[in-house]
Amino acid sequence: MSSAVGSNPGTTLAPSPAEPLAHQVLAGLAQHRIATTSQLRRMLRPDGTRQLMSRVLNRLRSDGVVDCIVLPGASRTRTHAWYLTQEGARLTRDLPVLRGRPPYPITSTTAASLKTPHTLTVVRAHLAFAANARRLGHEHGPWDWTPEVSHSIGEGERIVADAVMYYTVVEGEHRRKLRAFVEVDRSTMSSERLAGKLIEYARLFQYEAQPVGRRKQSATGPGWLRWYPAFPRVLFVLTGASRARLENRMSDLQAMVAQHPLVAGLAREVGMGAAVLEDLEEHGPAPSVWRPLAGGKPRPWTDL
């Protein structure tokens, strides 16, 4: 990391992990794209103060490596959403926790404003899982949630998941490693388009990449095996509408499973569920707040 970050005493006020808080803030913004002051505190220093995080962010802003926009709202306390500048993206490009992830610098406040509503909602979903993991003694931190993961599904098309989640359930000496594709829906698209994402995941499940330079495909297996030992669960996190409307959107997801043969095949092999974001924030994702898309009673996401 460049000395532009580490040389200022105000940026090293971390309450203790091995890496200075300023470096973790830069890495967190590189990973999650945009986050508010409060979200960064909950993500990186859940036991720390808002003032500590604000001091670090303001110092990084004076160094020219982060910037922010002020979110609209009626509150007297202004809410800042932070993102990396071009220089901040350059500094974080080679961080070990971000290896293999392309930088996504935001070049203007206009670009930040366009990305902010959805990106902050995705961060909210992550923080619900992270708080639950801390409470239960499980493992899920800032680097176990990778936004905007893209995979080929053939015919020149790709599926982009809002996030891929890695989560380890720890029960005594037993460790259960889980993964999930997470789709965060703010009710801004039609219910039919949302349900259509299930077809894309079904295509990913079946897709086998054509070996380069060969006319006939070898038995290489599904393409997703390059990244995952088992196909991740598919989780839909819904918000942005009345409870009745969100229930209808869940019903439409279940209808796609029942009616589309490819999606039905996926559902027989892969756990899939939907939940309301506000329920995850109030109760945590561990209780039975997830509606299985293949039908049945609500259950924890780990039991889908």
mmCIF file of C-alpha atoms in Angstrom:
data_model
loop_
_atom_site.group_PDB
_atom_site.id
_atom_site.type_symbol
_atom_site.label_atom_id
_atom_site.label_comp_id
_atom_site.label_asym_id
_atom_site.label_seq_id
_atom_site.Cartn_x
_atom_site.Cartn_y
_atom_site.Cartn_z
ATOM 1 C CA MET A 1 0.000 0.000 0.000
ATOM 2 C CA SER A 2 1.300 3.446 -0.865
ATOM 3 C CA SER A 3 2.640 5.731 1.818
ATOM 4 C CA ALA A 4 -0.132 8.173 0.928
ATOM 5 C CA VAL A 5 -2.340 6.092 3.185
ATOM 6 C CA GLY A 6 -0.009 4.817 5.858
ATOM 7 C CA SER A 7 2.003 7.969 6.534
ATOM 8 C CA ASN A 8 -0.750 9.882 8.349
ATOM 9 C CA PRO A 9 -1.146 9.018 12.040
ATOM 10 C CA GLY A 10 -4.876 9.724 11.837
ATOM 11 C CA THR A 11 -5.399 6.792 9.490
ATOM 12 C CA THR A 12 -3.936 4.153 11.821
ATOM 13 C CA LEU A 13 -6.342 4.477 14.734
ATOM 14 C CA ALA A 14 -7.468 0.884 14.435
ATOM 15 C CA PRO A 15 -8.466 -0.891 17.639
ATOM 16 C CA SER A 16 -6.049 -3.641 16.980
ATOM 17 C CA PRO A 17 -6.118 -6.227 14.172
ATOM 18 C CA ALA A 18 -2.881 -6.767 12.432
ATOM 19 C CA GLU A 19 -3.761 -4.481 9.548
ATOM 20 C CA PRO A 20 -4.440 -0.744 10.002
ATOM 21 C CA LEU A 21 -8.068 0.257 9.811
ATOM 22 C CA ALA A 22 -7.369 2.627 6.893
ATOM 23 C CA HIS A 23 -6.123 -0.278 4.789
ATOM 24 C CA GLN A 24 -9.147 -2.361 5.713
ATOM 25 C CA VAL A 25 -11.468 0.500 4.752
ATOM 26 C CA LEU A 26 -9.852 0.739 1.326
ATOM 27 C CA ALA A 27 -10.075 -3.022 0.852
ATOM 28 C CA GLY A 28 -13.688 -3.031 2.054
ATOM 29 C CA LEU A 29 -14.660 -0.343 -0.442
ATOM 30 C CA ALA A 30 -12.795 -2.146 -3.215
ATOM 31 C CA GLN A 31 -14.698 -5.329 -2.368
ATOM 32 C CA HIS A 32 -18.161 -3.885 -1.774
ATOM 33 C CA ARG A 33 -18.020 -0.831 -4.107
ATOM 34 C CA ILE A 34 -19.984 1.648 -1.943
ATOM 35 C CA ALA A 35 -20.836 1.700 1.770
ATOM 36 C CA THR A 36 -22.032 4.217 4.324
ATOM 37 C CA THR A 37 -20.015 5.194 7.382
ATOM 38 C CA SER A 38 -22.295 3.092 9.561
ATOM 39 C CA GLN A 39 -22.041 0.084 7.253
ATOM 40 C CA LEU A 40 -18.246 0.252 7.217
ATOM 41 C CA ARG A 41 -18.182 0.419 11.009
ATOM 42 C CA ARG A 42 -20.468 -2.612 11.313
ATOM 43 C CA MET A 43 -18.447 -4.442 8.666
ATOM 44 C CA LEU A 44 -14.936 -3.724 9.959
ATOM 45 C CA ARG A 45 -15.245 -2.552 13.586
ATOM 46 C CA PRO A 46 -18.607 -3.684 14.965
ATOM 47 C CA ASP A 47 -17.442 -2.833 18.492
ATOM 48 C CA GLY A 48 -15.871 0.487 17.479
ATOM 49 C CA THR A 49 -17.334 3.972 17.408
ATOM 50 C CA ARG A 50 -18.739 5.940 14.513
ATOM 51 C CA GLN A 51 -16.282 8.734 15.333
ATOM 52 C CA LEU A 52 -13.326 6.414 14.785
ATOM 53 C CA MET A 53 -14.590 5.379 11.353
ATOM 54 C CA SER A 54 -15.420 8.975 10.424
ATOM 55 C CA ARG A 55 -11.901 10.154 11.296
ATOM 56 C CA VAL A 56 -10.320 7.474 9.137
ATOM 57 C CA LEU A 57 -12.648 8.148 6.208
ATOM 58 C CA ASN A 58 -12.109 11.902 6.344
ATOM 59 C CA ARG A 59 -8.340 11.407 6.365
ATOM 60 C CA LEU A 60 -8.554 9.055 3.384
ATOM 61 C CA ARG A 61 -10.699 11.613 1.599
ATOM 62 C CA SER A 62 -8.095 14.319 2.186
ATOM 63 C CA ASP A 63 -5.520 11.924 0.726
ATOM 64 C CA GLY A 64 -7.648 11.666 -2.416
ATOM 65 C CA VAL A 65 -8.221 7.902 -2.260
ATOM 66 C CA VAL A 66 -11.909 7.913 -1.285
ATOM 67 C CA ASP A 67 -14.811 10.256 -1.920
ATOM 68 C CA CYS A 68 -18.459 10.310 -0.915
ATOM 69 C CA ILE A 69 -21.917 11.495 -1.769
ATOM 70 C CA VAL A 70 -24.554 12.656 0.708
ATOM 71 C CA LEU A 71 -27.675 10.523 0.593
ATOM 72 C CA PRO A 72 -31.041 12.256 0.375
ATOM 73 C CA GLY A 73 -33.248 11.961 3.429
ATOM 74 C CA ALA A 74 -35.181 13.780 6.088
ATOM 75 C CA SER A 75 -32.729 13.059 8.893
ATOM 76 C CA ARG A 76 -30.814 15.982 10.346
ATOM 77 C CA THR A 77 -27.735 13.760 10.468
ATOM 78 C CA ARG A 78 -26.312 13.530 6.965
ATOM 79 C CA THR A 79 -25.542 10.020 5.689
ATOM 80 C CA HIS A 80 -22.419 9.685 3.563
ATOM 81 C CA ALA A 81 -21.911 6.879 1.057
ATOM 82 C CA TRP A 82 -18.209 6.268 0.388
ATOM 83 C CA TYR A 83 -16.414 4.876 -2.653
ATOM 84 C CA LEU A 84 -12.884 4.625 -4.055
ATOM 85 C CA THR A 85 -11.435 7.221 -6.373
ATOM 86 C CA GLN A 86 -9.263 6.209 -9.331
ATOM 87 C CA GLU A 87 -6.217 6.557 -7.075
ATOM 88 C CA GLY A 88 -7.850 4.463 -4.355
ATOM 89 C CA ALA A 89 -8.665 1.742 -6.884
ATOM 90 C CA ARG A 90 -5.038 1.792 -8.068
ATOM 91 C CA LEU A 91 -3.748 1.359 -4.507
ATOM 92 C CA THR A 92 -5.999 -1.609 -3.787
ATOM 93 C CA ARG A 93 -5.474 -3.420 -7.078
ATOM 94 C CA ASP A 94 -2.849 -5.833 -5.719
ATOM 95 C CA LEU A 95 -4.225 -6.479 -2.235
ATOM 96 C CA PRO A 96 -4.145 -10.230 -1.445
ATOM 97 C CA VAL A 97 -7.806 -10.316 -0.371
ATOM 98 C CA LEU A 98 -8.788 -8.866 -3.755
ATOM 99 C CA ARG A 99 -6.545 -10.983 -5.939
ATOM 100 C CA GLY A 100 -8.270 -11.807 -9.201
ATOM 101 C CA ARG A 101 -10.975 -9.183 -8.706
ATOM 102 C CA PRO A 102 -10.970 -6.342 -11.246
ATOM 103 C CA PRO A 103 -11.088 -2.806 -9.795
ATOM 104 C CA TYR A 104 -14.350 -0.894 -10.133
ATOM 105 C CA PRO A 105 -13.439 2.762 -9.633
ATOM 106 C CA ILE A 106 -16.294 5.245 -9.622
ATOM 107 C CA THR A 107 -15.305 8.285 -11.612
ATOM 108 C CA SER A 108 -17.976 10.825 -10.648
ATOM 109 C CA THR A 109 -20.633 11.642 -8.097
ATOM 110 C CA THR A 110 -23.217 10.990 -10.816
ATOM 111 C CA ALA A 111 -21.922 7.440 -11.296
ATOM 112 C CA ALA A 112 -21.934 6.950 -7.532
ATOM 113 C CA SER A 113 -25.526 8.180 -7.282
ATOM 114 C CA LEU A 114 -26.686 5.706 -9.941
ATOM 115 C CA LYS A 115 -25.029 2.727 -8.234
ATOM 116 C CA THR A 116 -25.748 3.659 -4.631
ATOM 117 C CA PRO A 117 -29.337 2.428 -3.958
ATOM 118 C CA HIS A 118 -28.783 -1.139 -5.153
ATOM 119 C CA THR A 119 -25.212 -1.447 -3.881
ATOM 120 C CA LEU A 120 -26.079 -0.274 -0.363
ATOM 121 C CA THR A 121 -28.979 -2.756 -0.266
ATOM 122 C CA VAL A 122 -26.608 -5.585 -1.196
ATOM 123 C CA VAL A 123 -24.309 -4.471 1.655
ATOM 124 C CA ARG A 124 -27.293 -4.548 4.021
ATOM 125 C CA ALA A 125 -27.863 -8.198 3.114
ATOM 126 C CA HIS A 126 -24.218 -9.029 3.753
ATOM 127 C CA LEU A 127 -24.256 -7.298 7.149
ATOM 128 C CA ALA A 128 -27.285 -9.342 8.222
ATOM 129 C CA PHE A 129 -25.356 -12.564 7.554
ATOM 130 C CA ALA A 130 -22.172 -11.187 9.165
ATOM 131 C CA ALA A 131 -23.970 -10.162 12.377
ATOM 132 C CA ASN A 132 -25.631 -13.578 12.528
ATOM 133 C CA ALA A 133 -22.272 -15.321 12.099
ATOM 134 C CA ARG A 134 -20.717 -13.331 14.957
ATOM 135 C CA ARG A 135 -23.673 -14.108 17.207
ATOM 136 C CA LEU A 136 -23.546 -17.853 16.513
ATOM 137 C CA GLY A 137 -19.759 -18.250 16.370
ATOM 138 C CA HIS A 138 -19.799 -19.022 12.642
ATOM 139 C CA GLU A 139 -17.384 -17.672 10.052
ATOM 140 C CA HIS A 140 -18.473 -15.014 7.571
ATOM 141 C CA GLY A 141 -16.626 -11.728 7.155
ATOM 142 C CA PRO A 142 -16.184 -8.863 4.674
ATOM 143 C CA TRP A 143 -14.092 -10.939 2.259
ATOM 144 C CA ASP A 144 -16.580 -13.847 2.271
ATOM 145 C CA TRP A 145 -19.091 -11.822 0.259
ATOM 146 C CA THR A 146 -18.054 -11.166 -3.343
ATOM 147 C CA PRO A 147 -20.341 -8.798 -5.276
ATOM 148 C CA GLU A 148 -21.083 -8.930 -8.982
ATOM 149 C CA VAL A 149 -19.790 -12.395 -9.838
ATOM 150 C CA SER A 150 -20.143 -13.240 -13.533
ATOM 151 C CA HIS A 151 -20.236 -16.688 -15.141
ATOM 152 C CA SER A 152 -20.776 -17.803 -18.732
ATOM 153 C CA ILE A 153 -24.001 -19.685 -19.469
ATOM 154 C CA GLY A 154 -23.264 -20.325 -23.168
ATOM 155 C CA GLU A 155 -24.194 -18.712 -26.484
ATOM 156 C CA GLY A 156 -22.182 -15.632 -25.560
ATOM 157 C CA GLU A 157 -24.398 -14.893 -22.549
ATOM 158 C CA ARG A 158 -23.449 -14.474 -18.896
ATOM 159 C CA ILE A 159 -25.205 -14.489 -15.565
ATOM 160 C CA VAL A 160 -24.140 -11.886 -13.004
ATOM 161 C CA ALA A 161 -25.027 -12.709 -9.401
ATOM 162 C CA ASP A 162 -25.426 -9.767 -7.052
ATOM 163 C CA ALA A 163 -23.068 -11.620 -4.726
ATOM 164 C CA VAL A 164 -21.519 -14.981 -3.978
ATOM 165 C CA MET A 165 -21.497 -15.742 -0.262
ATOM 166 C CA TYR A 166 -19.099 -18.071 1.555
ATOM 167 C CA TYR A 167 -20.221 -19.108 5.020
ATOM 168 C CA THR A 168 -18.849 -21.671 7.466
ATOM 169 C CA VAL A 169 -21.152 -23.127 10.101
ATOM 170 C CA VAL A 170 -19.118 -24.042 13.193
ATOM 171 C CA GLU A 171 -20.659 -26.524 15.608
ATOM 172 C CA GLY A 172 -18.060 -27.722 18.073
ATOM 173 C CA GLU A 173 -15.373 -29.470 16.056
ATOM 174 C CA HIS A 174 -17.654 -29.831 13.039
ATOM 175 C CA ARG A 175 -17.272 -27.289 10.241
ATOM 176 C CA ARG A 176 -19.774 -27.097 7.412
ATOM 177 C CA LYS A 177 -18.735 -24.937 4.453
ATOM 178 C CA LEU A 178 -21.614 -23.406 2.512
ATOM 179 C CA ARG A 179 -21.870 -21.171 -0.529
ATOM 180 C CA ALA A 180 -24.766 -19.253 -2.059
ATOM 181 C CA PHE A 181 -25.562 -17.081 -5.033
ATOM 182 C CA VAL A 182 -27.447 -14.089 -3.626
ATOM 183 C CA GLU A 183 -29.918 -12.007 -5.625
ATOM 184 C CA VAL A 184 -31.033 -8.794 -3.934
ATOM 185 C CA ASP A 185 -34.329 -7.496 -5.318
ATOM 186 C CA ARG A 186 -35.565 -3.973 -4.527
ATOM 187 C CA SER A 187 -38.825 -4.504 -6.436
ATOM 188 C CA THR A 188 -37.580 -2.287 -9.264
ATOM 189 C CA MET A 189 -38.002 -4.920 -11.982
ATOM 190 C CA SER A 190 -41.062 -6.905 -12.950
ATOM 191 C CA SER A 191 -41.771 -10.079 -11.029
ATOM 192 C CA GLU A 192 -41.489 -12.064 -14.267
ATOM 193 C CA ARG A 193 -37.997 -10.721 -14.963
ATOM 194 C CA LEU A 194 -36.963 -11.555 -11.407
ATOM 195 C CA ALA A 195 -38.216 -15.124 -11.753
ATOM 196 C CA GLY A 196 -36.384 -15.344 -15.086
ATOM 197 C CA LYS A 197 -33.106 -15.241 -13.158
ATOM 198 C CA LEU A 198 -33.877 -18.814 -12.116
ATOM 199 C CA ILE A 199 -33.674 -19.903 -15.750
ATOM 200 C CA GLU A 200 -30.216 -18.361 -15.969
ATOM 201 C CA TYR A 201 -29.082 -20.261 -12.869
ATOM 202 C CA ALA A 202 -30.504 -23.464 -14.346
ATOM 203 C CA ARG A 203 -28.503 -22.810 -17.508
ATOM 204 C CA LEU A 204 -25.354 -22.246 -15.446
ATOM 205 C CA PHE A 205 -25.978 -25.534 -13.641
ATOM 206 C CA GLN A 206 -26.036 -27.415 -16.953
ATOM 207 C CA TYR A 207 -23.489 -25.430 -18.933
ATOM 208 C CA GLU A 208 -20.315 -27.194 -20.047
ATOM 209 C CA ALA A 209 -17.699 -24.982 -21.639
ATOM 210 C CA GLN A 210 -16.481 -25.949 -25.107
ATOM 211 C CA PRO A 211 -12.728 -26.620 -24.985
ATOM 212 C CA VAL A 212 -10.857 -24.041 -27.035
ATOM 213 C CA GLY A 213 -9.593 -25.289 -30.396
ATOM 214 C CA ARG A 214 -11.646 -28.499 -30.438
ATOM 215 C CA ARG A 215 -14.684 -29.303 -32.514
ATOM 216 C CA LYS A 216 -15.999 -31.958 -30.184
ATOM 217 C CA GLN A 217 -16.452 -31.382 -26.524
ATOM 218 C CA SER A 218 -14.557 -33.536 -24.076
ATOM 219 C CA ALA A 219 -16.235 -34.828 -20.931
ATOM 220 C CA THR A 220 -14.976 -31.962 -18.765
ATOM 221 C CA GLY A 221 -18.083 -31.653 -16.613
ATOM 222 C CA PRO A 222 -20.104 -28.550 -15.772
ATOM 223 C CA GLY A 223 -18.246 -25.246 -16.009
ATOM 224 C CA TRP A 224 -19.156 -24.209 -12.455
ATOM 225 C CA LEU A 225 -16.877 -26.963 -11.069
ATOM 226 C CA ARG A 226 -13.943 -24.677 -11.895
ATOM 227 C CA TRP A 227 -14.998 -22.437 -8.993
ATOM 228 C CA TYR A 228 -17.205 -24.431 -6.599
ATOM 229 C CA PRO A 229 -17.007 -27.970 -5.170
ATOM 230 C CA ALA A 230 -20.810 -28.034 -5.092
ATOM 231 C CA PHE A 231 -23.291 -25.773 -6.847
ATOM 232 C CA PRO A 232 -24.103 -22.884 -4.455
ATOM 233 C CA ARG A 233 -27.564 -22.402 -3.033
ATOM 234 C CA VAL A 234 -29.625 -19.705 -4.736
ATOM 235 C CA LEU A 235 -31.026 -17.105 -2.326
ATOM 236 C CA PHE A 236 -33.362 -14.222 -3.186
ATOM 237 C CA VAL A 237 -33.471 -11.339 -0.702
ATOM 238 C CA LEU A 238 -36.488 -9.098 -1.319
ATOM 239 C CA THR A 239 -37.292 -5.560 -0.165
ATOM 240 C CA GLY A 240 -38.724 -2.269 -1.388
ATOM 241 C CA ALA A 241 -42.445 -3.079 -1.406
ATOM 242 C CA SER A 242 -45.359 -3.989 0.844
ATOM 243 C CA ARG A 243 -45.398 -7.365 2.540
ATOM 244 C CA ALA A 244 -48.232 -8.515 0.283
ATOM 245 C CA ARG A 245 -46.322 -7.563 -2.858
ATOM 246 C CA LEU A 246 -43.173 -9.300 -1.655
ATOM 247 C CA GLU A 247 -45.201 -12.427 -0.896
ATOM 248 C CA ASN A 248 -46.528 -12.323 -4.463
ATOM 249 C CA ARG A 249 -42.989 -12.083 -5.836
ATOM 250 C CA MET A 250 -41.998 -15.136 -3.794
ATOM 251 C CA SER A 251 -45.012 -16.993 -5.182
ATOM 252 C CA ASP A 252 -43.912 -16.103 -8.719
ATOM 253 C CA LEU A 253 -40.452 -17.526 -7.989
ATOM 254 C CA GLN A 254 -42.079 -20.739 -6.776
ATOM 255 C CA ALA A 255 -44.255 -20.847 -9.900
ATOM 256 C CA MET A 256 -41.153 -20.692 -12.090
ATOM 257 C CA VAL A 257 -39.742 -23.713 -10.261
ATOM 258 C CA ALA A 258 -43.000 -25.606 -10.761
ATOM 259 C CA GLN A 259 -43.496 -24.682 -14.418
ATOM 260 C CA HIS A 260 -40.064 -24.572 -16.049
ATOM 261 C CA PRO A 261 -38.435 -27.984 -16.590
ATOM 262 C CA LEU A 262 -34.839 -26.717 -16.374
ATOM 263 C CA VAL A 263 -35.536 -24.814 -13.159
ATOM 264 C CA ALA A 264 -37.399 -27.785 -11.707
ATOM 265 C CA GLY A 265 -34.341 -29.910 -12.413
ATOM 266 C CA LEU A 266 -32.128 -27.392 -10.634
ATOM 267 C CA ALA A 267 -34.471 -27.335 -7.631
ATOM 268 C CA ARG A 268 -34.142 -31.110 -7.253
ATOM 269 C CA GLU A 269 -30.380 -30.733 -6.826
ATOM 270 C CA VAL A 270 -29.846 -27.294 -5.271
ATOM 271 C CA GLY A 271 -31.409 -25.537 -2.282
ATOM 272 C CA MET A 272 -33.212 -22.336 -3.268
ATOM 273 C CA GLY A 273 -35.142 -19.896 -1.104
ATOM 274 C CA ALA A 274 -36.444 -16.359 -0.715
ATOM 275 C CA ALA A 275 -36.726 -14.072 2.304
ATOM 276 C CA VAL A 276 -37.527 -10.457 3.132
ATOM 277 C CA LEU A 277 -34.488 -8.296 3.907
ATOM 278 C CA GLU A 278 -36.153 -6.603 6.868
ATOM 279 C CA ASP A 279 -36.793 -10.046 8.419
ATOM 280 C CA LEU A 280 -33.115 -10.894 8.058
ATOM 281 C CA GLU A 281 -32.147 -7.629 9.735
ATOM 282 C CA GLU A 282 -34.639 -8.051 12.586
ATOM 283 C CA HIS A 283 -34.355 -11.768 13.270
ATOM 284 C CA GLY A 284 -31.158 -12.788 11.440
ATOM 285 C CA PRO A 285 -30.972 -15.206 8.497
ATOM 286 C CA ALA A 286 -30.636 -18.288 10.722
ATOM 287 C CA PRO A 287 -34.302 -18.666 11.824
ATOM 288 C CA SER A 288 -37.045 -20.114 9.654
ATOM 289 C CA VAL A 289 -37.604 -16.959 7.587
ATOM 290 C CA TRP A 290 -36.777 -18.519 4.193
ATOM 291 C CA ARG A 291 -39.483 -19.762 1.874
ATOM 292 C CA PRO A 292 -38.205 -22.783 -0.100
ATOM 293 C CA LEU A 293 -38.797 -22.174 -3.805
ATOM 294 C CA ALA A 294 -39.485 -25.866 -4.331
ATOM 295 C CA GLY A 295 -42.306 -25.675 -1.765
ATOM 296 C CA GLY A 296 -42.659 -26.569 1.880
ATOM 297 C CA LYS A 297 -42.622 -24.747 5.212
ATOM 298 C CA PRO A 298 -40.251 -21.839 5.934
ATOM 299 C CA ARG A 299 -36.872 -22.920 7.253
ATOM 300 C CA PRO A 300 -33.313 -21.654 7.874
ATOM 301 C CA TRP A 301 -31.299 -21.011 4.724
ATOM 302 C CA THR A 302 -28.799 -23.652 5.830
ATOM 303 C CA ASP A 303 -31.574 -26.271 5.634
ATOM 304 C CA LEU A 304 -32.825 -25.424 2.142
#
